[in-house]
XYZ file of C-alpha atoms in Angstrom:
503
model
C 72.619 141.030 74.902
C 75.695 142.099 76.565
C 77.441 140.234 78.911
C 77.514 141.527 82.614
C 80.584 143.182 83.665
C 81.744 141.941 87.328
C 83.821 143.287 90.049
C 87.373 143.153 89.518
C 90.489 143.847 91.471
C 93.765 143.363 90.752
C 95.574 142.080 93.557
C 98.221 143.678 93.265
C 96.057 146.836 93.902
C 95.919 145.073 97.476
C 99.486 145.183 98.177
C 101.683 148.167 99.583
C 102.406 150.849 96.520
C 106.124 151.161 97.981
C 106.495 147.640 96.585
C 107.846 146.317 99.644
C 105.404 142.624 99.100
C 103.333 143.371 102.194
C 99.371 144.443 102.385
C 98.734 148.019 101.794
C 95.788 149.832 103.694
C 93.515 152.296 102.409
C 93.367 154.129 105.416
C 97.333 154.472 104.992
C 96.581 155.764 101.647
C 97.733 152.711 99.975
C 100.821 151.148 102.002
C 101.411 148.921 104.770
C 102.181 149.780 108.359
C 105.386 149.754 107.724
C 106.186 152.185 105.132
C 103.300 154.203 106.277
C 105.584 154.530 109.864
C 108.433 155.279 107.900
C 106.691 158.286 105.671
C 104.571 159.621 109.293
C 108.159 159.729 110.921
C 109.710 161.856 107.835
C 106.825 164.148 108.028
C 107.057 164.655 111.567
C 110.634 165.084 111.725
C 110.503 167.472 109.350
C 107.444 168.945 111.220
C 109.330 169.038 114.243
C 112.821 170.661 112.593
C 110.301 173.692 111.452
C 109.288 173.794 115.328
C 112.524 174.091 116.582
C 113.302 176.822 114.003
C 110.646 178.676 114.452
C 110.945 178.699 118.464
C 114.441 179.456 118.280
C 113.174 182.667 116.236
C 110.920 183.585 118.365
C 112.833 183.172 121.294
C 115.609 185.248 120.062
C 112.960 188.212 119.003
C 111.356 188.068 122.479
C 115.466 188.507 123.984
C 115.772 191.435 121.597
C 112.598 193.151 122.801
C 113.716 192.180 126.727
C 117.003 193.782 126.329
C 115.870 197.208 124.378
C 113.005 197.642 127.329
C 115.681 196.900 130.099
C 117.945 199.603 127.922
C 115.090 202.313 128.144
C 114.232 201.679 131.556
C 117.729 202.307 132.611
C 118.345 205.759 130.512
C 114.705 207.192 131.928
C 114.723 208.554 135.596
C 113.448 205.950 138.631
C 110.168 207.313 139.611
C 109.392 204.033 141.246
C 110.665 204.659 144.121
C 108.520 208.140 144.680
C 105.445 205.865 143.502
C 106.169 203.148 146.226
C 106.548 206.119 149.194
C 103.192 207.809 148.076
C 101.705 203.908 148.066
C 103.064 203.402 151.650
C 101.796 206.642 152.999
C 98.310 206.055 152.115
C 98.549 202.212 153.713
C 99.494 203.913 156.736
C 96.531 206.074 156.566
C 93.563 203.841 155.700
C 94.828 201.275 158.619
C 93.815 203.916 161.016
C 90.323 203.662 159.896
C 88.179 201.293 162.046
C 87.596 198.232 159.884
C 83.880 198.035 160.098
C 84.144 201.340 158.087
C 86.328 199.182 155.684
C 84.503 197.408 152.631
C 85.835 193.809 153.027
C 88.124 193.062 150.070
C 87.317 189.239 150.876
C 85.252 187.072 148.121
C 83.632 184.303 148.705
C 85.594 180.988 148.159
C 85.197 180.147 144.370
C 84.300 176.405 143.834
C 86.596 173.978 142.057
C 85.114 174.052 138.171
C 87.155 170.928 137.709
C 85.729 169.660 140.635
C 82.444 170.479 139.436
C 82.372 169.568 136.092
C 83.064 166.121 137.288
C 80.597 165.530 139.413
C 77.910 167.241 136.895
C 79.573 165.265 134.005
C 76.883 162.263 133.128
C 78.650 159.200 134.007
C 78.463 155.587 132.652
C 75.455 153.142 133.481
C 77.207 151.059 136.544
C 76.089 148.185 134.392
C 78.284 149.255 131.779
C 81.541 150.607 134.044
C 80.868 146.954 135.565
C 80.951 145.059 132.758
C 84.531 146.879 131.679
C 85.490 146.623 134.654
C 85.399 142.964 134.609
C 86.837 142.591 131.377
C 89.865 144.461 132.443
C 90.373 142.633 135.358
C 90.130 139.094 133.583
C 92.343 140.285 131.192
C 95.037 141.011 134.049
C 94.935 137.516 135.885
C 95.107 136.125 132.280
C 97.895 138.127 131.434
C 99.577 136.989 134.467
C 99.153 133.263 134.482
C 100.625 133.663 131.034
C 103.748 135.676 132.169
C 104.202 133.388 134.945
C 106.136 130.958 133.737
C 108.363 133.026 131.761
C 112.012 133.948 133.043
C 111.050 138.304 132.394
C 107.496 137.851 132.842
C 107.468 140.252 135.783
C 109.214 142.951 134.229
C 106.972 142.394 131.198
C 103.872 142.728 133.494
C 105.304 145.899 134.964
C 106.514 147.800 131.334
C 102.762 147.066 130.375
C 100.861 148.569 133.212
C 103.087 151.563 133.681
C 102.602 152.223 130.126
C 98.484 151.531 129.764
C 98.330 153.484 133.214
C 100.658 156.699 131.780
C 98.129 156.626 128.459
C 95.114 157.884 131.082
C 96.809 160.902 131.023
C 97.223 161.347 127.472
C 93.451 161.915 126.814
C 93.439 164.800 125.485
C 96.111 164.119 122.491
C 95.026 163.039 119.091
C 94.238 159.505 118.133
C 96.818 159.714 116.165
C 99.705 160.426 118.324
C 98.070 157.786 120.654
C 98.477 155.088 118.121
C 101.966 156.436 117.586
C 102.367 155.933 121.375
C 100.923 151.766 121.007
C 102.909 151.256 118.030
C 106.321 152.258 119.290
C 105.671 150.202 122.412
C 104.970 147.429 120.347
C 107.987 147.796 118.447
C 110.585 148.867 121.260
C 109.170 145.089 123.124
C 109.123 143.096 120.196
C 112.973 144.054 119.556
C 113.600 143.813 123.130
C 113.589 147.068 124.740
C 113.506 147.607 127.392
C 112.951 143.694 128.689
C 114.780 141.109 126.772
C 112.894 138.931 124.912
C 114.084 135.143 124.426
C 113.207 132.361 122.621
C 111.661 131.314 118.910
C 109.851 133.791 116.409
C 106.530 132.336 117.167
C 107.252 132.505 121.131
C 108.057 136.256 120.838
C 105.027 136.689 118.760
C 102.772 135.032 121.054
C 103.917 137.193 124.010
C 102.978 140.458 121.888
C 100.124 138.386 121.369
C 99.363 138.434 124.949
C 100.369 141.770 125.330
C 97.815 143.498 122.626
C 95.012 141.946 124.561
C 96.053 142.539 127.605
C 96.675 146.793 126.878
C 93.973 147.148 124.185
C 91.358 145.994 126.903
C 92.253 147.756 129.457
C 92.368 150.630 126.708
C 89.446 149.945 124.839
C 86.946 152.572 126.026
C 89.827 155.650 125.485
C 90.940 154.797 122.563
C 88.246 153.274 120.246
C 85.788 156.067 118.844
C 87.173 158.847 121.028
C 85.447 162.155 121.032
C 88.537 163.850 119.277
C 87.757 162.461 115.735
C 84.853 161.948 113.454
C 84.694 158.084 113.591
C 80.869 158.018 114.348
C 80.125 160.813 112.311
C 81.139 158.604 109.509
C 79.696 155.311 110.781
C 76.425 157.012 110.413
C 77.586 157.915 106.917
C 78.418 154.591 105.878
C 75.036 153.252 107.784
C 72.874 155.623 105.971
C 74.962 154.672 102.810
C 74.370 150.761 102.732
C 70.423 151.284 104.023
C 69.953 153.824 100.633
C 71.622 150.482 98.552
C 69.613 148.004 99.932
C 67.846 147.306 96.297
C 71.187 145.865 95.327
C 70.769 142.135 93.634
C 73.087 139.076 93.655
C 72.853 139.440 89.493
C 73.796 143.118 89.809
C 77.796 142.557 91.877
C 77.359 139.202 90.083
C 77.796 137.181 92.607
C 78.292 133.464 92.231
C 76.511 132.161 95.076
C 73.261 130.503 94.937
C 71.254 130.857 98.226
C 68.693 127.964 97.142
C 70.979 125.234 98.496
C 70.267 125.169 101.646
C 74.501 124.900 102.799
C 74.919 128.118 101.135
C 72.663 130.089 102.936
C 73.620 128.456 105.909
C 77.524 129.885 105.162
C 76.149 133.130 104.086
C 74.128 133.574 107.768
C 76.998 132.420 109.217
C 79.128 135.078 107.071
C 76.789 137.692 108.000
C 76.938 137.132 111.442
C 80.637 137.252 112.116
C 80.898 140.410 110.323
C 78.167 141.915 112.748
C 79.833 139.933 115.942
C 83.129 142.183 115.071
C 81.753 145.031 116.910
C 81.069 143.226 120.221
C 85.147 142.116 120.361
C 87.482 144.805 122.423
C 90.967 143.476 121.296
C 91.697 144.036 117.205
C 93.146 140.326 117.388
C 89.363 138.748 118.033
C 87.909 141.745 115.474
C 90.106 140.575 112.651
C 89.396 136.746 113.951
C 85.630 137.617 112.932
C 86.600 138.837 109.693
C 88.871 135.476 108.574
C 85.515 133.702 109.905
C 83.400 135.630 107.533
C 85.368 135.176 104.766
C 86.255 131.706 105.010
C 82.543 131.022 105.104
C 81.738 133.109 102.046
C 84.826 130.884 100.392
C 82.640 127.816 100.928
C 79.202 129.306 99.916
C 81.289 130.363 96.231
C 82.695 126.663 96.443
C 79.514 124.749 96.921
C 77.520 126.983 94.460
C 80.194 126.672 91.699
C 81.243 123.238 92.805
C 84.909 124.618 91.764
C 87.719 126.573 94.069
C 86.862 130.288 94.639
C 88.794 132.894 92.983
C 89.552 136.407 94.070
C 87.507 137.791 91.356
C 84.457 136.008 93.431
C 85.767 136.379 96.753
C 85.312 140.384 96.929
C 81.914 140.639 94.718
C 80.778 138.155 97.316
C 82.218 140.290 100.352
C 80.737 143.242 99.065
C 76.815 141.529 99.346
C 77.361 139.834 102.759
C 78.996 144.090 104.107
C 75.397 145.364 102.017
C 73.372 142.489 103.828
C 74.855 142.762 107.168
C 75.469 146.465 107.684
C 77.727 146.111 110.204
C 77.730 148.339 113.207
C 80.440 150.759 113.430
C 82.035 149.588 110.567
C 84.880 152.359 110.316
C 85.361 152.916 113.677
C 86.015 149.034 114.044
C 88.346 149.246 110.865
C 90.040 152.687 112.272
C 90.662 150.417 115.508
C 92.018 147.752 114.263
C 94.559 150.024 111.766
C 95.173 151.991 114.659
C 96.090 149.532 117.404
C 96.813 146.216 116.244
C 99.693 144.560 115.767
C 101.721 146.390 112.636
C 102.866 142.493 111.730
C 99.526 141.260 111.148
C 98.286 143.735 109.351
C 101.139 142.956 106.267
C 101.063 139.313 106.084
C 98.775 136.045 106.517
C 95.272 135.395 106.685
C 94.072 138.419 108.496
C 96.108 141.264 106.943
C 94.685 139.647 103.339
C 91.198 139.547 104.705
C 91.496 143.075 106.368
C 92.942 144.358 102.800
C 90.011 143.107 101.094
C 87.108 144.605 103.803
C 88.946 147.772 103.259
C 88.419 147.596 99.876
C 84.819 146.724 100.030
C 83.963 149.712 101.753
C 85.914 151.697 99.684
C 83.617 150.447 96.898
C 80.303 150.549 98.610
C 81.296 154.493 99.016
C 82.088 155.337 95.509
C 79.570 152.770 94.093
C 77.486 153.970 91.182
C 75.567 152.705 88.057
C 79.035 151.994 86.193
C 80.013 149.705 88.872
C 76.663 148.079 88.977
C 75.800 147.753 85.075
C 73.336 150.287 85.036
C 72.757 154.003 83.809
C 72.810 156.912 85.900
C 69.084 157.482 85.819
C 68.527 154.153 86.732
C 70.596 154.157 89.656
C 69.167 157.575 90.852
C 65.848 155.927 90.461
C 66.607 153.143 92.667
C 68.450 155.314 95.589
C 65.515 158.084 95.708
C 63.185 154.844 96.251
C 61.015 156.148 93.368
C 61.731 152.820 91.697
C 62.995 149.482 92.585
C 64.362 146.781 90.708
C 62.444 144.215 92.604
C 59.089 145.500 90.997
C 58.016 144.585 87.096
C 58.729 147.247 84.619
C 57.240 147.341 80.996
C 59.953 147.283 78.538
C 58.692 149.834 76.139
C 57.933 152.863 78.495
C 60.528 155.267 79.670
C 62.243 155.025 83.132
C 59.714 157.301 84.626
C 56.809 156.005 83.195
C 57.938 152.533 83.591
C 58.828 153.593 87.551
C 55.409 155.087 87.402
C 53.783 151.674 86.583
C 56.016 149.681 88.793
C 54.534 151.726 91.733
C 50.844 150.962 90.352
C 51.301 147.481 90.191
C 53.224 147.366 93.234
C 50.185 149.823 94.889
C 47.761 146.807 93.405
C 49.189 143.897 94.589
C 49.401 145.348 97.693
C 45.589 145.770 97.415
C 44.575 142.938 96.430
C 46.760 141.187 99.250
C 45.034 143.149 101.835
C 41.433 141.880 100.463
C 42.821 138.514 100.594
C 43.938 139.121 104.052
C 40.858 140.726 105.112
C 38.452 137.618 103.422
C 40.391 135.129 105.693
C 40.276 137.002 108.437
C 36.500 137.327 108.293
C 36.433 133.166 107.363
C 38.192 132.703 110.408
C 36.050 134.964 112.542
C 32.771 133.017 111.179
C 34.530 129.508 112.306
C 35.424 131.016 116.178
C 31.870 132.253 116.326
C 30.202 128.721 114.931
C 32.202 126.995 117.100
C 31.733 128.892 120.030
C 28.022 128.464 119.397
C 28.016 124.779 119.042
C 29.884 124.999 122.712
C 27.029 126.413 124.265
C 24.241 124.230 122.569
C 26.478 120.746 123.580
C 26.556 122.352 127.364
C 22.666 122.818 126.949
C 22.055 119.206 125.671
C 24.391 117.517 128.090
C 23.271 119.689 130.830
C 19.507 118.146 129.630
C 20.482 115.007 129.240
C 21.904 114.756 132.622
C 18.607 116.512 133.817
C 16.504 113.440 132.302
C 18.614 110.711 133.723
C 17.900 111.824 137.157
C 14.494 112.800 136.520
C 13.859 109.160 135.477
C 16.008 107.578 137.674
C 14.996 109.310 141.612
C 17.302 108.227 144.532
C 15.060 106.844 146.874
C 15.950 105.838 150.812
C 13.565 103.922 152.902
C 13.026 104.847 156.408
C 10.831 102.290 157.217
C 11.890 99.830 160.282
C 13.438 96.903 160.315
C 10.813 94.488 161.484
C 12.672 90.857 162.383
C 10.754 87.310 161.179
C 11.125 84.698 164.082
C 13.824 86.995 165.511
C 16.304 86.629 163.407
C 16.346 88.457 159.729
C 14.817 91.370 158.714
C 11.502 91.650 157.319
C 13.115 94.019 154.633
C 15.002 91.003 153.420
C 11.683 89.405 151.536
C 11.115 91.857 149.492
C 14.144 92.046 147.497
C 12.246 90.229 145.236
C 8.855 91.495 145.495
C 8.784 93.017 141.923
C 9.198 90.428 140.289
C 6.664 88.449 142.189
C 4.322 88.008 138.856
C 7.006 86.884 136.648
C 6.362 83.367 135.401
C 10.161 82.902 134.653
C 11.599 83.015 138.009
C 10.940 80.858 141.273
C 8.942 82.098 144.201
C 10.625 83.760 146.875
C 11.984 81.791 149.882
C 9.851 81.816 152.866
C 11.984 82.136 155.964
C 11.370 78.558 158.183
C 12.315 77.866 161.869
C 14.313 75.113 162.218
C 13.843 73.109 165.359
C 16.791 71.260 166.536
């Protein structure tokens, strides 16, 4: 038997291919934020330089052309004037016709399409233009308090606003340019342009901090997914893409995690759900904070399972099962986001640019994954993403792959059968039960209603109108014959005969 061959990545395939030590980005075709800046400015000042040369060209052509028409109007006689004269005359004329004989050359005011378009342009739920609305404005009075105690907190505050409020009008610009736009305000700040920044690494780096979360939420809704790109175009891809591998086994991306123990599972719902919670955070600090989550708790599901440190070579096998599981929502627009608008810094270094590296990488694999990558042939793997077979269903070792397919779907077809029988026989048991019992309810009401019947049948309430008829004036007659039934037993005493005393 051969041995399984796992999921393995070099890390430094996760670093920047300039060499520079910091995290590289597959999105930045394998470098970090940095160099990536570096090569996207080259390119466009190069880009620009061919502009400029070609509008100088142009320019220069269209001068050319001005000056040889001016030339041959010049050398030509004026017959503009004789034109103008003849125009003039027949002004003259037509104003001395009445003006009701006149067509009227006046159209009807035109209205505003702009005007229009907006008010026939479908516009957000007010549930949903609430909702932002009160993010954004929490995010100011944070932003605020935090600035308040700081020396150029003001002039912080104002830099920001003037620059999230000058982005509404760059719309219409591509996504990139508008994360060239974020970046270079995050740069010029961070080195102190145009507002002086003072005091310690980590202060300065907790006022950009600040200053992500306050722009990117008041950005959000612009800038993540805009209509300019294909981000959701390919989130459906990727979607569609992880629901067709869904046959995909722990044994198959061998996976060291055992989901018996009941802590692992725990740490793998846990992992699951902070990859899905990404898409509900606006600022790409909190979106990247659900990532370290996940990963930290898929580092202690491949610690308790192994009872050993994880290693890499577990770490992104694992990864790659809890993105499969999960299917995240909008998983590249959330990882275009974050590339896009965070920080640059935290993308290269620490615990979230390493984490980031390795999601990217996970997707990238889950998009070029195949029956190589998975131990498997090619027919195999067709099999199980047409759905015409599954690895989950028993397969006879000696038939072919369709035949084998063919009596996987039999068996499957039977014990599907035979489960619905088994359904169907308990319902039926249960049915019998509800109607015994409901019988015995009515034949109890019947005998206690009978019973109770009896009781009073046997036992009459009786009331005796007869009148009160005094002995010697002073008890009731009715009083002697309390007794009266039990005048013939032996046992007890004769009744008392009332007696006048005479004092």
């Amino acid at each position: 038997m051969s041995q399984r061959r796992g999921i393995h990545l070099d890390q430094s395939e996760l670093l920047c291919k300039k060499g520079c030590g910091f995290y590289g980005n597959t999105a930045w075709q394998g470098l970090c934020s940095k160099c990536w800046r570096e090569e996207n400015l080259r390119d466009k000042q190069q880009q620009i330089q061919e502009d400029w040369a070609l509008a100088e060209r142009l320019q220069r052509e269209e001068e050319e052309a001005y000056a040889s028409r001016h030339q041959r109007t010049q050398s030509q006689p004026s017959i503009t004037t004789v034109k103008k004269n003849e125009e003039r005359k027949t002004k003259e004329k037509s104003s001395k016709v009445p003006k009701f004989f006149t067509q009227s050359t006046k159209t009807p005011p035109k209205k505003d399409a702009s005007s229009f378009d907006a008010q026939s342009a479908p516009r957000p739920s007010s549930s949903v233009s609430r909702h932002a609305s009160l993010d954004k404005d929490r995010a100011t009075w944070e932003f605020i308090d935090f600035l308040k105690p700081l020396k150029s907190g003001r002039e912080i505050f104002k830099q920001c606003r003037a620059f999230t409020e000058s982005m509404a009008y760059k719309r219409d610009i591509g996504v990139d340019e508008l994360s060239d736009c974020v970046q270079d305000f995050y740069q010029n700040l961070s080195e102190g342009r145009p507002v002086p920044l003072k005091g310690s690494t980590d202060h300065i780096e907790r006022i950009m901090d600040e200053v992500e979360k306050y722009m990117m939420t008041r950005l959000y809704q612009e800038v993540f997914c805009p209509e300019t790109t294909d981000d959701e175009k390919k989130d459906l891809v990727i979607q569609k893409r992880i629901r067709d591998l869904h046959w995909v086994t722990i044994e198959m991306l061998c996976v060291p995690v055992n989901e018996e123990i009941p802590e692992v599972s725990d740490s793998v719902v846990k992992a699951i759900t902070d990859v899905i919670e990404m898409d509900s955070k606006q600022v790409p600090k909190d979106k990247l904070a659900c990532i370290t989550r996940c990963s930290k708790h898929i580092f202690n599901a491949i610690k308790v399972s192994k009872k050993e440190a994880a290693s890499a070579d577990d770490f992104l096998p694992t990864l790659i099962y809890i993105v499969l599981k999960a299917n995240p929502p909008r998983l590249h627009s959330n990882i275009q986001y974050i590339t896009r608008f965070s920080k640059p810094s935290r993308l290269r270094t620490g615990e979230d640019g390493y984490y980031f590296t390795n999601l990217c990488c996970a997707v990238a694999f889950i998009e070029k994954l195949d029956g190589q990558s998975l131990n498997l042939s090619s027919e195999e793997f067709e099999l199980y993403m047409s759905g015409q077979a599954s690895p989950h269903w028993p397969q006879s070792t000696g038939a072919t792959a369709s035949s084998s397919s063919g009596n996987a779907a039999l068996a499957q077809t039977h014990n599907s059968l035979d489960l619905l029988t088994g359904l169907g026989e308990r319902q039926e048991r249960v049915m019998e039960k509800a109607r015994q019992m409901e019988s015995d309810l009515i034949d109890w009401t019947d005998e206690v209603e009978q019973t109770v019947q009896s009781a009073l049948d046997a036992f009459p309430l009786q009331t005796q109108n007869s009148t009160a008829a005094t002995v010697g004036g002073t008890e009731p007659a009715a009083s002697s014959a309390i007794d009266s039934d039990n005048v013939e037993n032996e046992l007890l005493p004769p009744p008392l005969t009332p007696q006048v005393f005479a004092g």
